[in-house]
Coordinates of C-alpha atoms in Angstrom, one line a residue:
M1 CA 95.4 114.0 41.5
G2 CA 99.4 115.0 42.7
L3 CA 100.0 115.7 46.4
D4 CA 101.4 118.8 46.3
I5 CA 104.6 119.0 48.9
R6 CA 104.8 122.5 50.3
T7 CA 100.8 122.0 50.6
I8 CA 101.2 118.9 53.2
M9 CA 103.6 121.4 54.9
V10 CA 101.7 123.8 55.7
M11 CA 99.0 121.5 56.6
I12 CA 100.9 120.1 58.9
A13 CA 102.6 122.9 60.2
M14 CA 99.3 124.5 60.8
M15 CA 97.7 121.3 62.3
T16 CA 101.0 120.9 64.6
L17 CA 100.1 124.4 65.8
M18 CA 96.7 123.9 66.8
F19 CA 97.4 120.9 68.3
G20 CA 99.8 122.2 70.8
V21 CA 97.1 124.7 71.7
L22 CA 94.8 121.9 72.4
L23 CA 97.1 120.2 74.3
E24 CA 98.5 123.2 76.3
L25 CA 94.5 124.3 77.0
A26 CA 93.7 120.1 77.8
G27 CA 97.1 120.2 80.1
L28 CA 95.3 123.4 82.4
H29 CA 92.5 120.3 83.3
A30 CA 95.1 117.9 83.8
G31 CA 95.6 118.5 87.5
N32 CA 99.1 116.7 88.4
I33 CA 99.2 114.6 85.6
R34 CA 102.4 115.1 84.2
G35 CA 103.7 115.1 80.2
V36 CA 101.1 117.2 78.8
R37 CA 103.4 120.5 78.6
Q38 CA 106.0 118.9 76.9
W39 CA 103.4 117.0 74.7
A40 CA 102.5 120.5 73.7
V41 CA 106.2 122.1 73.5
A42 CA 106.6 119.3 71.4
N43 CA 103.9 120.3 68.6
L44 CA 105.1 123.7 68.9
C45 CA 108.6 122.8 68.1
F46 CA 107.3 120.9 64.7
S47 CA 104.9 123.8 63.8
L48 CA 108.0 126.0 63.7
G49 CA 110.6 123.7 62.1
L50 CA 108.3 122.7 59.4
S51 CA 108.1 126.7 58.7
L52 CA 111.5 127.2 58.4
A53 CA 111.7 124.3 56.2
Y54 CA 109.2 126.1 54.2
F55 CA 109.9 129.5 54.3
F56 CA 114.1 128.5 53.7
T57 CA 113.9 126.3 50.8
L58 CA 116.3 128.0 47.9
P59 CA 119.5 127.7 48.2
T60 CA 120.8 131.5 49.6
A61 CA 122.2 133.8 52.3
G62 CA 121.0 131.6 55.8
H63 CA 119.7 128.8 54.0
G64 CA 122.0 126.1 55.8
W65 CA 121.4 127.8 58.8
A66 CA 117.8 127.5 58.5
V67 CA 118.2 124.0 57.5
V68 CA 119.6 123.5 60.7
A69 CA 117.1 124.8 63.1
G70 CA 114.5 123.8 61.5
A71 CA 115.5 120.1 61.7
T72 CA 116.8 120.8 65.0
L73 CA 113.3 121.9 66.3
V74 CA 111.8 118.9 64.6
G75 CA 115.2 116.9 66.7
M76 CA 113.5 118.6 69.8
G77 CA 109.6 118.0 69.0
I78 CA 110.6 114.1 68.9
G79 CA 112.5 114.5 71.8
L80 CA 110.0 115.8 74.0
Q81 CA 107.9 113.6 72.8
F82 CA 109.6 111.0 74.6
S83 CA 110.3 113.4 77.9
G84 CA 106.6 114.0 77.8
I85 CA 105.9 109.9 77.5
Q86 CA 107.9 109.2 80.7
A87 CA 107.1 111.9 82.7
F88 CA 103.2 110.8 82.0
K89 CA 104.8 107.4 83.1
E90 CA 105.9 109.5 86.3
T91 CA 109.8 108.0 85.0
R92 CA 112.6 109.9 85.9
N93 CA 115.9 110.9 84.2
Y94 CA 114.5 111.2 81.0
W95 CA 115.9 114.5 80.1
P96 CA 119.5 113.2 78.8
V97 CA 117.9 111.5 76.1
V98 CA 116.3 114.9 75.2
V99 CA 119.9 116.2 75.2
L100 CA 121.0 113.4 72.8
M101 CA 118.4 113.8 70.6
V102 CA 118.9 117.4 69.6
G103 CA 122.4 117.0 70.2
L104 CA 122.7 114.7 67.3
V105 CA 120.7 116.4 65.1
F106 CA 122.2 119.9 65.2
I107 CA 125.7 118.3 64.7
M108 CA 124.8 115.6 62.1
N109 CA 122.6 119.1 60.1
L110 CA 125.7 121.5 60.7
W111 CA 128.0 119.5 58.7
F112 CA 125.5 118.4 55.8
A113 CA 123.5 121.7 55.5
V114 CA 126.3 124.3 56.6
I115 CA 130.2 122.5 56.2
R116 CA 129.7 119.4 53.7
P117 CA 126.2 120.4 52.3
D118 CA 124.8 117.5 50.5
V119 CA 121.0 117.3 50.8
A120 CA 120.7 113.4 49.8
A121 CA 122.8 112.6 52.8
R122 CA 121.4 115.1 55.4
A123 CA 117.9 114.1 54.3
I124 CA 118.8 110.1 55.0
A125 CA 120.5 111.3 58.6
N126 CA 117.7 113.1 59.8
S127 CA 114.9 109.9 58.3
L128 CA 116.9 107.8 60.4
L129 CA 117.5 110.2 63.7
F130 CA 113.7 110.5 63.8
A131 CA 113.3 106.8 63.4
I132 CA 115.6 106.1 66.5
G133 CA 113.4 108.9 68.2
Y134 CA 110.0 107.7 67.5
A135 CA 111.6 104.1 68.1
A136 CA 112.2 105.4 71.9
C137 CA 109.1 106.6 71.7
A138 CA 106.9 103.4 70.7
R139 CA 109.0 101.4 73.2
A140 CA 108.0 103.2 76.0
L141 CA 104.3 102.6 75.9
L142 CA 104.3 99.5 73.8
I143 CA 104.3 97.6 77.4
S144 CA 102.3 95.3 79.8
I145 CA 99.9 97.6 81.8
E146 CA 96.3 97.6 83.5
P147 CA 93.5 98.7 81.5
P148 CA 92.0 100.9 80.0
L149 CA 94.9 103.0 79.6
R150 CA 96.4 100.0 77.9
T151 CA 94.7 100.5 74.9
A152 CA 95.5 104.4 74.5
Y153 CA 99.2 103.7 75.3
W154 CA 99.1 100.6 72.7
F155 CA 97.5 102.7 70.2
T156 CA 99.9 105.3 70.3
G157 CA 103.1 103.5 70.5
L158 CA 101.8 101.8 67.2
C159 CA 101.3 105.0 65.6
F160 CA 104.8 105.9 66.9
A161 CA 105.9 102.5 65.1
L162 CA 104.5 103.3 62.2
L163 CA 106.3 106.6 62.2
V164 CA 109.4 104.6 62.4
L165 CA 108.2 102.5 59.3
V166 CA 107.8 105.7 57.3
M167 CA 111.2 107.0 58.2
L168 CA 113.2 103.9 57.2
A169 CA 111.2 104.1 53.9
R170 CA 112.0 107.7 53.2
A171 CA 115.7 107.3 54.3
A172 CA 115.5 103.5 51.8
M173 CA 113.9 105.3 49.0
I174 CA 116.5 108.4 48.9
W175 CA 119.5 105.9 49.1
I176 CA 118.1 104.2 45.9
S177 CA 117.4 107.4 44.6
P178 CA 119.6 108.4 41.3
P179 CA 122.8 110.5 42.6
G180 CA 122.2 114.2 42.6
S181 CA 118.4 113.9 41.8
Y182 CA 117.2 114.1 45.3
W183 CA 116.0 117.9 46.8
L184 CA 113.5 118.5 49.2
Y185 CA 111.3 119.4 46.6
A186 CA 112.2 117.3 43.6
D187 CA 109.2 115.6 42.0
M188 CA 109.4 112.4 43.1
P189 CA 107.1 110.1 45.1
V190 CA 109.1 109.9 48.1
N191 CA 108.5 113.5 49.0
P192 CA 105.0 114.2 49.4
T193 CA 104.6 110.4 50.1
S194 CA 106.3 110.3 53.2
F195 CA 105.3 113.7 54.3
F196 CA 101.4 113.2 53.4
I197 CA 101.4 109.6 55.4
A198 CA 103.3 110.9 58.4
C199 CA 100.6 114.1 58.8
I200 CA 98.0 111.5 59.2
V201 CA 100.3 109.4 62.0
L202 CA 100.5 112.6 63.6
L203 CA 97.5 113.1 63.8
C204 CA 96.6 109.5 65.4
V205 CA 99.7 110.1 67.9
T206 CA 97.5 113.2 69.3
F207 CA 94.8 111.3 69.8
G208 CA 96.5 108.3 71.4
F209 CA 97.7 111.6 73.9
V210 CA 94.9 113.3 74.1
L211 CA 93.4 109.3 74.8
M212 CA 96.0 108.6 77.5
L213 CA 95.1 112.0 78.9
N214 CA 91.6 111.0 79.0
Y215 CA 92.1 107.4 80.3
R216 CA 94.2 108.6 83.5
L217 CA 91.8 111.4 84.2
F218 CA 89.1 108.9 84.4
M219 CA 91.4 106.2 86.9
D220 CA 92.4 109.4 89.2
I221 CA 88.3 110.0 89.3
Q222 CA 87.8 106.7 90.2
K223 CA 90.3 106.8 92.4
L224 CA 88.8 109.4 94.2
A225 CA 85.7 108.0 94.2
S226 CA 86.8 104.2 95.9
R227 CA 89.3 105.6 98.6
D228 CA 88.8 107.4 101.6
V229 CA 90.3 110.9 101.9
L230 CA 91.7 110.5 105.3
T231 CA 93.9 107.4 105.6
G232 CA 94.1 106.5 101.3
A233 CA 92.1 103.0 102.2
F234 CA 89.8 101.6 100.6
N235 CA 86.5 103.0 101.2
R236 CA 83.0 100.6 101.9
R237 CA 81.9 100.4 98.3
R238 CA 85.2 99.6 96.6
L239 CA 85.2 96.9 99.4
Q240 CA 81.3 96.0 98.6
E241 CA 82.8 95.7 94.8
E242 CA 85.7 93.5 95.6
A243 CA 83.9 91.0 97.7
V244 CA 81.8 90.6 94.5
R245 CA 84.8 90.3 92.2
Q246 CA 86.2 87.7 95.0
R247 CA 83.0 85.4 95.1
A248 CA 83.0 85.4 91.4
R249 CA 86.5 84.2 91.3
W250 CA 85.9 81.6 94.3
L251 CA 83.1 79.8 92.3
R252 CA 85.6 79.2 89.9
T253 CA 88.4 78.3 91.9
G254 CA 87.0 77.2 94.9
E255 CA 89.6 78.6 97.2
P256 CA 88.8 80.0 100.7
L257 CA 88.7 83.7 101.4
S258 CA 89.6 84.9 104.9
I259 CA 88.2 88.7 106.1
M260 CA 89.6 90.9 109.4
M261 CA 87.4 93.1 111.2
L262 CA 90.2 95.7 113.4
D263 CA 88.9 98.4 115.5
V264 CA 90.9 100.8 117.3
D265 CA 90.9 99.9 121.4
H266 CA 89.3 103.4 123.4
F267 CA 89.0 105.5 120.2
K268 CA 86.5 107.7 121.8
S269 CA 88.8 108.4 124.7
I270 CA 92.1 109.3 122.2
N271 CA 89.8 111.7 120.7
D272 CA 88.5 113.1 124.2
R273 CA 91.5 113.1 125.4
Y274 CA 93.8 114.2 122.5
G275 CA 91.6 115.6 120.2
H276 CA 90.3 114.7 116.7
P277 CA 93.6 115.5 114.9
I278 CA 95.4 112.7 117.1
G279 CA 93.1 110.7 116.6
D280 CA 93.0 111.5 112.7
E281 CA 96.8 110.3 112.6
V282 CA 96.3 107.3 114.7
L283 CA 93.6 105.9 111.9
R284 CA 96.2 107.1 108.7
R285 CA 99.2 105.1 111.3
L286 CA 96.8 101.8 111.4
V287 CA 96.6 101.8 107.9
A288 CA 100.2 102.2 107.2
I289 CA 101.3 99.5 109.3
A290 CA 97.9 97.4 107.6
Q291 CA 99.4 98.1 104.4
T292 CA 103.4 96.5 105.2
S293 CA 101.7 94.0 107.0
I294 CA 99.1 92.4 104.3
R295 CA 100.0 91.3 100.9
P296 CA 99.6 93.6 98.0
D297 CA 96.7 91.3 96.9
D298 CA 94.9 92.1 99.9
H299 CA 92.5 94.4 100.3
L300 CA 92.2 97.1 103.2
A301 CA 89.0 99.4 103.8
R302 CA 87.9 101.6 106.3
Y303 CA 84.8 100.2 107.3
G304 CA 82.8 103.0 109.2
G305 CA 84.5 105.2 112.0
E306 CA 87.7 103.8 113.8
E307 CA 86.9 100.6 112.3
F308 CA 88.3 98.7 109.3
C309 CA 88.1 95.7 107.5
I310 CA 90.6 93.5 104.8
L311 CA 90.2 90.6 102.5
L312 CA 92.3 88.5 101.9
P313 CA 92.2 86.1 98.7
S314 CA 93.2 82.2 98.9
T315 CA 93.4 82.9 102.1
T316 CA 92.8 79.9 104.9
E317 CA 91.8 81.5 108.5
Q318 CA 94.9 80.2 110.3
A319 CA 96.9 81.9 107.5
A320 CA 94.7 85.0 108.5
L321 CA 95.3 84.9 111.9
N322 CA 98.9 84.9 111.6
V323 CA 98.6 87.9 109.4
A324 CA 96.1 89.5 111.8
E325 CA 98.4 88.6 115.0
R326 CA 101.5 90.5 112.9
L327 CA 99.4 93.4 112.4
R328 CA 98.3 93.5 116.0
A329 CA 102.1 93.5 117.2
N330 CA 103.2 95.8 115.0
Y331 CA 100.6 98.5 115.7
A332 CA 101.1 98.0 119.7
A333 CA 104.5 98.8 118.9
M334 CA 103.7 102.2 117.4
T335 CA 104.0 105.1 119.5
I336 CA 103.4 108.5 118.6
D337 CA 105.1 111.4 119.7
L338 CA 103.1 114.2 121.6
T339 CA 104.1 117.7 122.9
D340 CA 105.2 116.3 126.2
Q341 CA 103.9 112.6 126.2
T342 CA 104.2 109.4 123.8
L343 CA 101.1 108.0 123.2
N344 CA 100.6 104.0 122.5
S345 CA 97.6 102.6 121.0
T346 CA 96.4 98.8 120.1
I347 CA 93.5 97.4 118.1
S348 CA 91.2 94.3 118.5
I349 CA 90.9 91.9 115.0
G350 CA 88.0 89.6 114.9
V351 CA 89.0 86.9 111.5
A352 CA 86.6 84.5 109.6
D353 CA 86.8 83.4 106.6
S354 CA 84.7 81.7 103.7
T355 CA 84.8 77.7 104.9
Q356 CA 83.0 78.9 108.7
A357 CA 80.8 81.7 107.4
G358 CA 80.0 81.4 103.7
F359 CA 80.7 83.1 100.8
E360 CA 78.2 85.7 100.9
F361 CA 80.2 88.8 102.0
T362 CA 77.7 90.4 105.1
A363 CA 78.1 86.9 106.3
L364 CA 81.6 86.9 106.3
V365 CA 81.7 90.3 108.0
A366 CA 78.7 89.4 110.6
A367 CA 81.2 86.7 111.4
A368 CA 84.1 88.6 111.7
D369 CA 82.2 91.5 113.4
A370 CA 81.4 88.9 116.0
A371 CA 84.9 87.8 116.5
L372 CA 86.2 90.9 117.5
Y373 CA 83.4 91.9 119.5
R374 CA 84.5 89.1 121.6
A375 CA 88.2 90.2 121.5
K376 CA 87.1 93.2 123.1
Q377 CA 84.9 91.7 125.7
Q378 CA 88.3 89.7 126.7
G379 CA 90.3 92.5 127.2
R380 CA 91.1 94.0 124.1
N381 CA 94.5 93.7 122.4
R382 CA 94.1 90.4 120.6
V383 CA 93.3 88.5 118.0
V384 CA 90.2 86.0 118.2
A385 CA 89.1 83.9 115.2
Y386 CA 85.5 83.1 114.5
S387 CA 85.9 79.1 114.6
S388 CA 87.2 79.5 118.2
M389 CA 84.1 80.7 119.0
H390 CA 81.4 77.7 118.3
L391 CA 78.6 79.7 116.9
S392 CA 76.3 78.9 114.4
H393 CA 74.6 81.5 111.9
A394 CA 72.2 82.0 114.1
S395 CA 73.7 82.3 117.5
V396 CA 76.1 85.3 115.2
A397 CA 72.9 86.7 114.1
V398 CA 71.6 86.6 117.7
D399 CA 74.9 88.2 119.4
L400 CA 74.8 90.9 116.9
G401 CA 71.4 91.7 117.7
T402 CA 72.1 92.1 121.5
A403 CA 75.7 93.0 121.9
P404 CA 76.4 97.0 122.0
S405 CA 78.2 98.0 118.9
V406 CA 81.9 97.5 118.9
L407 CA 81.8 101.1 117.1
A408 CA 82.2 102.6 121.1
G409 CA 85.6 100.9 121.0

């Protein structure tokens, strides 16, 4: 059964209109995720552009300008797809590309449809310009990124790459066709075939957009579930999950793992004297300073109250001591300006590593917590290593069972 180009164009116009509505509805639940609105408007542009191409096909008065408007809308749709991808990736300065795309399509169609009409040349130029736009979209998506977003990015990017091939093949087929034989509804395979394939691929592109949005929402929810609301640090559950991964890594490589337990000195007194909002600010400042003092591969978590825990993969106790001392000094130098005075605060830190305490997470925490308690006993605002205490695992358990909680500050 032959493919009717008019039927395919109507199908694409209706399909892109529905895609636009679908993406607009999805955008209502996308929170602060950017780019969805551009994708929705892009599909609306496709629908309007193809509708103009369908209803103004005969060389009547105004036909040329209708062709210019239709092609420009399609070019705008491709530009908006690119801007939507860049916005989704939180990349700035993408609008000049959209303006350039729309301007080139408008000028080229104005020349070949109004000033010097040439249907074949216009079709070839449009195909090449659209191929460039789709190539930009593919390039923006075929990048190295963490899973599961990588699956959605690469699927959508490959769909755009396929559209590039379709547009280039269409331009080549029109180029080699006999002079004067081409027009949109000419009885030649290039039109219905290229439009039909483009219709299927556009469906896949929209599916890819929705998949990208779904994965981003999933990652945002996962992030919220693993973060402490007040400070933005990992929560205790997320830290325990990371400890399991680090243990698996240790079994493969044998590299040491260090852990730091840190606690704000006299935190209860800060809350009592200055109020809980200031206490919250103290914790936020501590996390901010800690993040700048550790490596990107280290894992900072709020362990409970004013107590925090940091996992340091591939790090010996001595290296962790150096990091802890830098963190302690940086925090001690921090001040919070209040209305009529300045607040200074200090922290105490206990450090242990897997060569001393073993690789069980609970044993590591117990060792670092014992070192932290010793730092509190010695006057606070200091760093103590577990190895310097010369305690066996059994004595650590006794010490933890008889010592008062370090959460008291």
